[in-house]
PDB file of C-alpha atoms in Angstrom:
ATOM      1  CA  GLY A 587      -4.543  -4.986 -11.846  1.00 66.00           C
ATOM      2  CA  ALA A 588      -3.338  -7.013  -9.226  1.00 83.00           C
ATOM      3  CA  VAL A 589      -0.298  -7.391  -8.954  1.00 90.00           C
ATOM      4  CA  VAL A 590       2.024  -9.462  -6.289  1.00 94.00           C
ATOM      5  CA  SER A 591       6.115  -8.550  -6.571  1.00 95.00           C
ATOM      6  CA  GLN A 592       8.603 -10.269  -4.680  1.00 96.00           C
ATOM      7  CA  HIS A 593      11.942  -9.598  -3.955  1.00 96.00           C
ATOM      8  CA  PRO A 594      14.388 -10.665  -4.546  1.00 97.00           C
ATOM      9  CA  SER A 595      13.355 -13.745  -6.514  1.00 96.00           C
ATOM     10  CA  TRP A 596      16.798 -15.352  -5.743  1.00 96.00           C
ATOM     11  CA  VAL A 597      19.037 -15.375  -2.402  1.00 97.00           C
ATOM     12  CA  ILE A 598      22.181 -17.416  -1.634  1.00 97.00           C
ATOM     13  CA  CYS A 599      22.909 -17.068   1.808  1.00 95.00           C
ATOM     14  CA  LYS A 600      25.966 -18.082   3.976  1.00 96.00           C
ATOM     15  CA  SER A 601      24.267 -20.830   6.983  1.00 97.00           C
ATOM     16  CA  GLY A 602      23.885 -18.297  10.206  1.00 96.00           C
ATOM     17  CA  THR A 603      22.746 -15.318   8.226  1.00 97.00           C
ATOM     18  CA  SER A 604      19.315 -14.076   8.441  1.00 97.00           C
ATOM     19  CA  VAL A 605      17.653 -13.798   4.573  1.00 97.00           C
ATOM     20  CA  LYS A 606      14.293 -10.840   4.448  1.00 97.00           C
ATOM     21  CA  ILE A 607      12.012 -11.650   1.908  1.00 97.00           C
ATOM     22  CA  GLU A 608       9.627  -8.366   0.842  1.00 97.00           C
ATOM     23  CA  CYS A 609       6.042  -8.978  -0.520  1.00 96.00           C
ATOM     24  CA  ARG A 610       4.222  -6.633  -2.165  1.00 95.00           C
ATOM     25  CA  SER A 611       0.576  -5.931  -3.506  1.00 92.00           C
ATOM     26  CA  LEU A 612       1.719  -3.285  -6.462  1.00 92.00           C
ATOM     27  CA  ASP A 613      -1.934  -1.640  -7.627  1.00 88.00           C
ATOM     28  CA  PHE A 614      -4.509  -2.550  -4.814  1.00 87.00           C
ATOM     29  CA  GLN A 615      -4.517  -2.887  -0.904  1.00 88.00           C
ATOM     30  CA  ALA A 616      -4.211  -6.197   0.985  1.00 87.00           C
ATOM     31  CA  THR A 617      -5.895  -7.128   3.993  1.00 83.00           C
ATOM     32  CA  THR A 618      -4.314 -10.716   4.000  1.00 89.00           C
ATOM     33  CA  MET A 619      -1.045 -12.102   2.772  1.00 92.00           C
ATOM     34  CA  PHE A 620       0.098 -15.840   2.794  1.00 94.00           C
ATOM     35  CA  TRP A 621       3.426 -17.354   3.325  1.00 96.00           C
ATOM     36  CA  TYR A 622       4.166 -20.373   0.994  1.00 95.00           C
ATOM     37  CA  ARG A 623       6.712 -23.151   1.063  1.00 96.00           C
ATOM     38  CA  GLN A 624       7.176 -24.974  -2.171  1.00 93.00           C
ATOM     39  CA  PHE A 625       9.860 -27.778  -1.898  1.00 88.00           C
ATOM     40  CA  PRO A 626      11.336 -29.132  -5.336  1.00 84.00           C
ATOM     41  CA  LYS A 627       8.059 -30.838  -7.440  1.00 81.00           C
ATOM     42  CA  GLN A 628       5.684 -30.589  -4.589  1.00 86.00           C
ATOM     43  CA  SER A 629       2.794 -28.765  -3.412  1.00 90.00           C
ATOM     44  CA  LEU A 630       2.350 -24.912  -1.479  1.00 92.00           C
ATOM     45  CA  MET A 631       2.517 -25.546   1.883  1.00 92.00           C
ATOM     46  CA  LEU A 632       1.047 -22.583   3.711  1.00 92.00           C
ATOM     47  CA  MET A 633       3.773 -21.446   6.275  1.00 94.00           C
ATOM     48  CA  ALA A 634       1.532 -18.048   8.064  1.00 94.00           C
ATOM     49  CA  THR A 635      -1.665 -15.670   7.247  1.00 92.00           C
ATOM     50  CA  SER A 636      -0.357 -12.183   8.484  1.00 90.00           C
ATOM     51  CA  ASN A 637      -2.973  -9.288   8.622  1.00 86.00           C
ATOM     52  CA  GLU A 638      -2.002  -5.636   8.755  1.00 81.00           C
ATOM     53  CA  GLY A 639      -1.072  -4.329  11.830  1.00 79.00           C
ATOM     54  CA  SER A 640      -1.361  -7.790  13.630  1.00 83.00           C
ATOM     55  CA  LYS A 641       0.663 -10.553  14.853  1.00 86.00           C
ATOM     56  CA  ALA A 642       0.543 -13.200  12.058  1.00 91.00           C
ATOM     57  CA  THR A 643      -0.930 -17.341  12.341  1.00 92.00           C
ATOM     58  CA  TYR A 644       1.304 -19.863  11.773  1.00 94.00           C
ATOM     59  CA  GLU A 645       0.599 -23.215  10.902  1.00 92.00           C
ATOM     60  CA  GLN A 646       1.125 -26.136  13.018  1.00 91.00           C
ATOM     61  CA  GLY A 647       4.817 -26.851  12.619  1.00 93.00           C
ATOM     62  CA  VAL A 648       6.144 -23.305  11.421  1.00 94.00           C
ATOM     63  CA  GLU A 649       8.620 -22.706  13.772  1.00 94.00           C
ATOM     64  CA  LYS A 650       7.761 -18.991  14.648  1.00 92.00           C
ATOM     65  CA  ASP A 651      10.901 -17.524  15.563  1.00 94.00           C
ATOM     66  CA  LYS A 652      12.386 -18.822  12.454  1.00 96.00           C
ATOM     67  CA  PHE A 653      10.465 -17.279   9.975  1.00 96.00           C
ATOM     68  CA  LEU A 654       9.370 -13.913  11.229  1.00 95.00           C
ATOM     69  CA  ILE A 655       6.361 -12.072   9.800  1.00 94.00           C
ATOM     70  CA  ASN A 656       5.555  -8.678   9.756  1.00 90.00           C
ATOM     71  CA  HIS A 657       2.842  -7.073   7.519  1.00 88.00           C
ATOM     72  CA  ALA A 658       3.315  -3.334   8.269  1.00 82.00           C
ATOM     73  CA  SER A 659       1.780  -1.738   6.042  1.00 88.00           C
ATOM     74  CA  LEU A 660      -1.352  -2.370   3.750  1.00 88.00           C
ATOM     75  CA  THR A 661       0.827  -3.198   0.566  1.00 92.00           C
ATOM     76  CA  LEU A 662       4.139  -4.776   2.206  1.00 93.00           C
ATOM     77  CA  SER A 663       4.733  -7.939   4.190  1.00 93.00           C
ATOM     78  CA  THR A 664       8.311  -9.434   4.800  1.00 95.00           C
ATOM     79  CA  LEU A 665       9.303 -12.850   5.974  1.00 96.00           C
ATOM     80  CA  THR A 666      12.843 -13.380   7.891  1.00 97.00           C
ATOM     81  CA  VAL A 667      14.215 -16.378   7.773  1.00 97.00           C
ATOM     82  CA  THR A 668      16.691 -16.361  11.105  1.00 96.00           C
ATOM     83  CA  SER A 669      19.927 -18.396  11.177  1.00 96.00           C
ATOM     84  CA  ALA A 670      19.239 -19.652   8.103  1.00 96.00           C
ATOM     85  CA  HIS A 671      20.423 -23.181   7.867  1.00 96.00           C
ATOM     86  CA  PRO A 672      20.518 -25.300   4.529  1.00 96.00           C
ATOM     87  CA  GLU A 673      16.953 -27.466   4.870  1.00 95.00           C
ATOM     88  CA  ASP A 674      15.351 -23.949   4.838  1.00 96.00           C
ATOM     89  CA  SER A 675      16.479 -23.487   1.421  1.00 96.00           C
ATOM     90  CA  SER A 676      13.049 -23.701  -0.860  1.00 95.00           C
ATOM     91  CA  PHE A 677      10.653 -21.704  -2.780  1.00 96.00           C
ATOM     92  CA  TYR A 678       9.383 -19.092  -1.182  1.00 97.00           C
ATOM     93  CA  ILE A 679       5.220 -18.001  -1.939  1.00 96.00           C
ATOM     94  CA  CYS A 680       3.530 -15.045  -1.160  1.00 96.00           C
ATOM     95  CA  SER A 681      -0.032 -14.029  -1.880  1.00 94.00           C
ATOM     96  CA  ALA A 682      -2.513 -11.600  -1.118  1.00 92.00           C
ATOM     97  CA  ARG A 683      -6.217 -11.115  -1.007  1.00 87.00           C
ATOM     98  CA  ALA A 684      -7.606  -7.431  -2.280  1.00 79.00           C
ATOM     99  CA  ARG A 685      -9.504  -5.245   0.178  1.00 68.00           C
ATOM    100  CA  ASP A 686     -11.884  -4.463  -2.279  1.00 66.00           C
ATOM    101  CA  ARG A 687     -12.147  -7.656  -4.069  1.00 63.00           C
ATOM    102  CA  GLY A 688     -14.214 -10.852  -2.920  1.00 61.00           C
ATOM    103  CA  LEU A 689     -12.529 -12.490   0.218  1.00 53.00           C
ATOM    104  CA  ASN A 690     -11.863 -16.106  -1.226  1.00 63.00           C
ATOM    105  CA  GLU A 691      -9.571 -14.735  -4.109  1.00 76.00           C
ATOM    106  CA  GLN A 692      -5.361 -14.594  -4.050  1.00 85.00           C
ATOM    107  CA  PHE A 693      -2.940 -12.999  -5.722  1.00 90.00           C
ATOM    108  CA  PHE A 694       0.202 -14.902  -6.264  1.00 93.00           C
ATOM    109  CA  GLY A 695       3.941 -12.987  -5.940  1.00 95.00           C
ATOM    110  CA  PRO A 696       6.139 -14.987  -8.796  1.00 94.00           C
ATOM    111  CA  GLY A 697       8.174 -16.496  -5.465  1.00 96.00           C
ATOM    112  CA  THR A 698      11.416 -16.232  -4.375  1.00 97.00           C
ATOM    113  CA  ARG A 699      14.052 -18.803  -4.399  1.00 96.00           C
ATOM    114  CA  LEU A 700      16.099 -19.314  -1.006  1.00 97.00           C
ATOM    115  CA  THR A 701      19.332 -21.323  -1.354  1.00 96.00           C
ATOM    116  CA  VAL A 702      21.704 -21.481   2.287  1.00 96.00           C
ATOM    117  CA  LEU A 703      24.903 -23.075   1.682  1.00 95.00           C
TER     118      LEU A 703
ATOM    119  CA  ALA B1243      -9.663 -31.525   8.740  1.00 75.00           C
ATOM    120  CA  GLN B1244      -9.724 -30.668   5.323  1.00 82.00           C
ATOM    121  CA  THR B1245      -8.003 -32.620   2.464  1.00 91.00           C
ATOM    122  CA  VAL B1246      -7.747 -32.235  -1.315  1.00 95.00           C
ATOM    123  CA  THR B1247      -6.118 -35.116  -3.336  1.00 96.00           C
ATOM    124  CA  GLN B1248      -5.252 -35.475  -6.743  1.00 96.00           C
ATOM    125  CA  SER B1249      -4.190 -38.841  -7.643  1.00 95.00           C
ATOM    126  CA  GLN B1250      -2.827 -38.464 -10.794  1.00 96.00           C
ATOM    127  CA  PRO B1251       0.554 -37.215 -10.576  1.00 95.00           C
ATOM    128  CA  GLU B1252       1.654 -36.753 -14.307  1.00 97.00           C
ATOM    129  CA  MET B1253      -0.712 -36.553 -17.922  1.00 97.00           C
ATOM    130  CA  SER B1254       0.239 -36.212 -20.873  1.00 97.00           C
ATOM    131  CA  VAL B1255      -2.462 -34.921 -24.054  1.00 98.00           C
ATOM    132  CA  GLN B1256      -1.847 -34.880 -27.559  1.00 98.00           C
ATOM    133  CA  GLU B1257      -2.017 -31.232 -28.721  1.00 97.00           C
ATOM    134  CA  ALA B1258      -5.856 -30.241 -29.558  1.00 97.00           C
ATOM    135  CA  GLU B1259      -7.078 -33.174 -27.451  1.00 97.00           C
ATOM    136  CA  THR B1260      -9.039 -33.249 -24.807  1.00 98.00           C
ATOM    137  CA  VAL B1261      -7.899 -34.418 -21.007  1.00 98.00           C
ATOM    138  CA  THR B1262      -8.960 -34.315 -17.968  1.00 98.00           C
ATOM    139  CA  LEU B1263      -7.626 -33.745 -14.113  1.00 98.00           C
ATOM    140  CA  SER B1264      -9.007 -35.395 -11.015  1.00 98.00           C
ATOM    141  CA  CYS B1265      -9.408 -33.789  -7.600  1.00 98.00           C
ATOM    142  CA  THR B1266     -11.135 -34.551  -4.491  1.00 97.00           C
ATOM    143  CA  TYR B1267     -11.350 -33.118  -1.232  1.00 96.00           C
ATOM    144  CA  ASP B1268     -12.627 -33.568   2.138  1.00 95.00           C
ATOM    145  CA  THR B1269     -14.614 -31.706   4.321  1.00 93.00           C
ATOM    146  CA  SER B1270     -17.709 -30.889   6.509  1.00 91.00           C
ATOM    147  CA  GLU B1271     -18.056 -27.738   5.485  1.00 90.00           C
ATOM    148  CA  SER B1272     -21.523 -26.601   2.877  1.00 90.00           C
ATOM    149  CA  ASP B1273     -19.815 -23.258   1.509  1.00 90.00           C
ATOM    150  CA  TYR B1274     -16.516 -23.074   0.186  1.00 92.00           C
ATOM    151  CA  TYR B1275     -14.472 -22.160  -2.748  1.00 93.00           C
ATOM    152  CA  LEU B1276     -12.474 -24.620  -5.090  1.00 95.00           C
ATOM    153  CA  PHE B1277      -9.704 -23.104  -7.415  1.00 95.00           C
ATOM    154  CA  TRP B1278      -7.312 -25.272 -10.580  1.00 97.00           C
ATOM    155  CA  TYR B1279      -4.374 -23.112 -10.305  1.00 95.00           C
ATOM    156  CA  LYS B1280      -1.655 -23.344 -13.028  1.00 96.00           C
ATOM    157  CA  GLN B1281       2.028 -23.263 -11.634  1.00 94.00           C
ATOM    158  CA  PRO B1282       4.426 -23.297 -15.052  1.00 93.00           C
ATOM    159  CA  PRO B1283       8.087 -23.378 -15.350  1.00 90.00           C
ATOM    160  CA  SER B1284       8.462 -19.778 -14.397  1.00 89.00           C
ATOM    161  CA  ARG B1285       6.561 -20.795 -11.225  1.00 90.00           C
ATOM    162  CA  GLN B1286       4.272 -18.037 -10.851  1.00 91.00           C
ATOM    163  CA  MET B1287       0.999 -19.080  -9.841  1.00 92.00           C
ATOM    164  CA  ILE B1288      -2.136 -18.500 -12.200  1.00 93.00           C
ATOM    165  CA  LEU B1289      -5.390 -18.875 -11.218  1.00 92.00           C
ATOM    166  CA  VAL B1290      -7.079 -20.894 -13.876  1.00 95.00           C
ATOM    167  CA  ILE B1291     -11.321 -21.038 -12.937  1.00 95.00           C
ATOM    168  CA  ARG B1292     -12.756 -20.367  -9.919  1.00 93.00           C
ATOM    169  CA  GLN B1293     -16.263 -22.680  -8.490  1.00 95.00           C
ATOM    170  CA  GLU B1294     -17.971 -21.596  -5.954  1.00 92.00           C
ATOM    171  CA  ALA B1295     -19.894 -24.644  -3.866  1.00 93.00           C
ATOM    172  CA  TYR B1296     -23.170 -23.025  -3.250  1.00 91.00           C
ATOM    173  CA  LYS B1297     -23.666 -22.557  -7.233  1.00 90.00           C
ATOM    174  CA  GLN B1298     -24.548 -26.113  -8.388  1.00 87.00           C
ATOM    175  CA  GLN B1299     -23.634 -24.759 -12.539  1.00 93.00           C
ATOM    176  CA  ASN B1300     -20.080 -25.751 -13.042  1.00 96.00           C
ATOM    177  CA  ALA B1301     -17.976 -23.468 -13.961  1.00 95.00           C
ATOM    178  CA  THR B1302     -16.080 -22.313 -17.689  1.00 95.00           C
ATOM    179  CA  GLU B1303     -13.627 -19.865 -18.649  1.00 94.00           C
ATOM    180  CA  ASN B1304     -12.857 -20.143 -22.654  1.00 95.00           C
ATOM    181  CA  ARG B1305     -11.208 -23.717 -22.762  1.00 97.00           C
ATOM    182  CA  PHE B1306     -11.224 -24.861 -19.431  1.00 98.00           C
ATOM    183  CA  SER B1307     -14.698 -26.377 -17.776  1.00 97.00           C
ATOM    184  CA  VAL B1308     -14.593 -27.592 -14.339  1.00 98.00           C
ATOM    185  CA  ASN B1309     -17.330 -31.288 -13.413  1.00 97.00           C
ATOM    186  CA  PHE B1310     -18.567 -29.901  -9.831  1.00 97.00           C
ATOM    187  CA  GLN B1311     -20.103 -33.262  -7.639  1.00 96.00           C
ATOM    188  CA  LYS B1312     -20.515 -31.280  -4.630  1.00 95.00           C
ATOM    189  CA  ALA B1313     -21.602 -34.651  -3.014  1.00 95.00           C
ATOM    190  CA  ALA B1314     -19.132 -36.751  -4.070  1.00 96.00           C
ATOM    191  CA  LYS B1315     -16.693 -33.741  -3.175  1.00 96.00           C
ATOM    192  CA  SER B1316     -15.140 -34.072  -7.040  1.00 97.00           C
ATOM    193  CA  PHE B1317     -13.851 -31.284  -8.878  1.00 97.00           C
ATOM    194  CA  SER B1318     -12.254 -31.828 -11.773  1.00 98.00           C
ATOM    195  CA  LEU B1319     -10.736 -30.180 -14.820  1.00 98.00           C
ATOM    196  CA  LYS B1320     -11.298 -30.686 -18.211  1.00 98.00           C
ATOM    197  CA  ILE B1321      -8.884 -29.063 -20.609  1.00 98.00           C
ATOM    198  CA  SER B1322     -10.313 -28.215 -24.412  1.00 98.00           C
ATOM    199  CA  ASP B1323      -8.478 -28.232 -27.257  1.00 97.00           C
ATOM    200  CA  SER B1324      -5.015 -28.506 -25.339  1.00 98.00           C
ATOM    201  CA  GLN B1325      -1.925 -25.815 -26.601  1.00 97.00           C
ATOM    202  CA  LEU B1326       1.311 -26.506 -25.909  1.00 97.00           C
ATOM    203  CA  GLY B1327       1.171 -23.611 -23.739  1.00 96.00           C
ATOM    204  CA  ASP B1328      -0.934 -25.270 -20.850  1.00 97.00           C
ATOM    205  CA  ALA B1329       1.853 -27.534 -20.581  1.00 97.00           C
ATOM    206  CA  ALA B1330       2.766 -26.952 -16.383  1.00 97.00           C
ATOM    207  CA  MET B1331       1.928 -28.377 -13.196  1.00 96.00           C
ATOM    208  CA  TYR B1332      -2.016 -27.984 -12.092  1.00 97.00           C
ATOM    209  CA  PHE B1333      -2.888 -27.158  -8.451  1.00 96.00           C
ATOM    210  CA  CYS B1334      -6.609 -27.645  -6.884  1.00 97.00           C
ATOM    211  CA  ALA B1335      -6.746 -25.467  -4.324  1.00 95.00           C
ATOM    212  CA  TYR B1336     -10.147 -25.503  -1.298  1.00 94.00           C
ATOM    213  CA  HIS B1337     -10.818 -22.569   0.480  1.00 90.00           C
ATOM    214  CA  ARG B1338     -12.691 -21.370   3.014  1.00 84.00           C
ATOM    215  CA  THR B1339     -12.371 -18.449   5.400  1.00 77.00           C
ATOM    216  CA  TYR B1340      -8.712 -17.812   5.999  1.00 72.00           C
ATOM    217  CA  LYS B1341      -7.888 -21.285   4.743  1.00 76.00           C
ATOM    218  CA  TYR B1342      -5.840 -22.450   1.306  1.00 86.00           C
ATOM    219  CA  ILE B1343      -5.472 -26.155   0.856  1.00 91.00           C
ATOM    220  CA  PHE B1344      -3.672 -27.320  -2.122  1.00 94.00           C
ATOM    221  CA  GLY B1345      -3.485 -30.707  -3.567  1.00 95.00           C
ATOM    222  CA  THR B1346      -0.495 -32.944  -4.519  1.00 93.00           C
ATOM    223  CA  GLY B1347      -0.147 -31.505  -7.891  1.00 95.00           C
ATOM    224  CA  THR B1348      -0.469 -33.164 -11.212  1.00 97.00           C
ATOM    225  CA  ARG B1349       2.031 -32.119 -13.886  1.00 97.00           C
ATOM    226  CA  LEU B1350       0.582 -31.536 -17.531  1.00 98.00           C
ATOM    227  CA  LYS B1351       2.628 -32.803 -20.761  1.00 97.00           C
ATOM    228  CA  VAL B1352       0.956 -31.621 -24.296  1.00 97.00           C
ATOM    229  CA  LEU B1353       2.468 -33.516 -26.558  1.00 97.00           C
ATOM    230  CA  ALA B1354       2.877 -32.192 -30.211  1.00 94.00           C
TER     231      ALA B1354
END
């Protein structure tokens, strides 16, 4: 149990276009979902935290108008990179915290590699 | 602000030997959680072990154990009987309420 999926796993887009990444909890309800960004050979940097039905909370330095997060249901959160530029190329990872598990445990998706040309 | 420091960018261990990865953190809180995650080349984050700060007993999971020194704010990971499949990036993480903070990671190489 506690499986988190991400789609797509890899996306290439042209500069100026928008890209949507989906994060789904497959076998549990997620009270909270997290979005991380990971540059090559670096750590995970938390971008934002989203709770179902409410606005996401963004970390300092993360542009909320550039990285739109929607948490429409207890099993789905989406991250939309708007007007993507090459510097947005990165590995994006989501994680989810289960409603019926300890509040301290999060389950990670497999990540999405975004390449902006 | 809380910070997590992993001072070893890379470590190597011979297969079947034991290796210890270091992690220190800074917090003014007394109640929190600490984790070690493994990230293999697939980049899927895998939970290795978890420690609740209020527990004095060190957590163990099969070949993995931690040395949690709360006063020193140290949380090291010991891997016993290292296997080739243990080769990966290892991240130490601090958690309190909704905040997760990751260290910079240690790349572990296992030599056959």
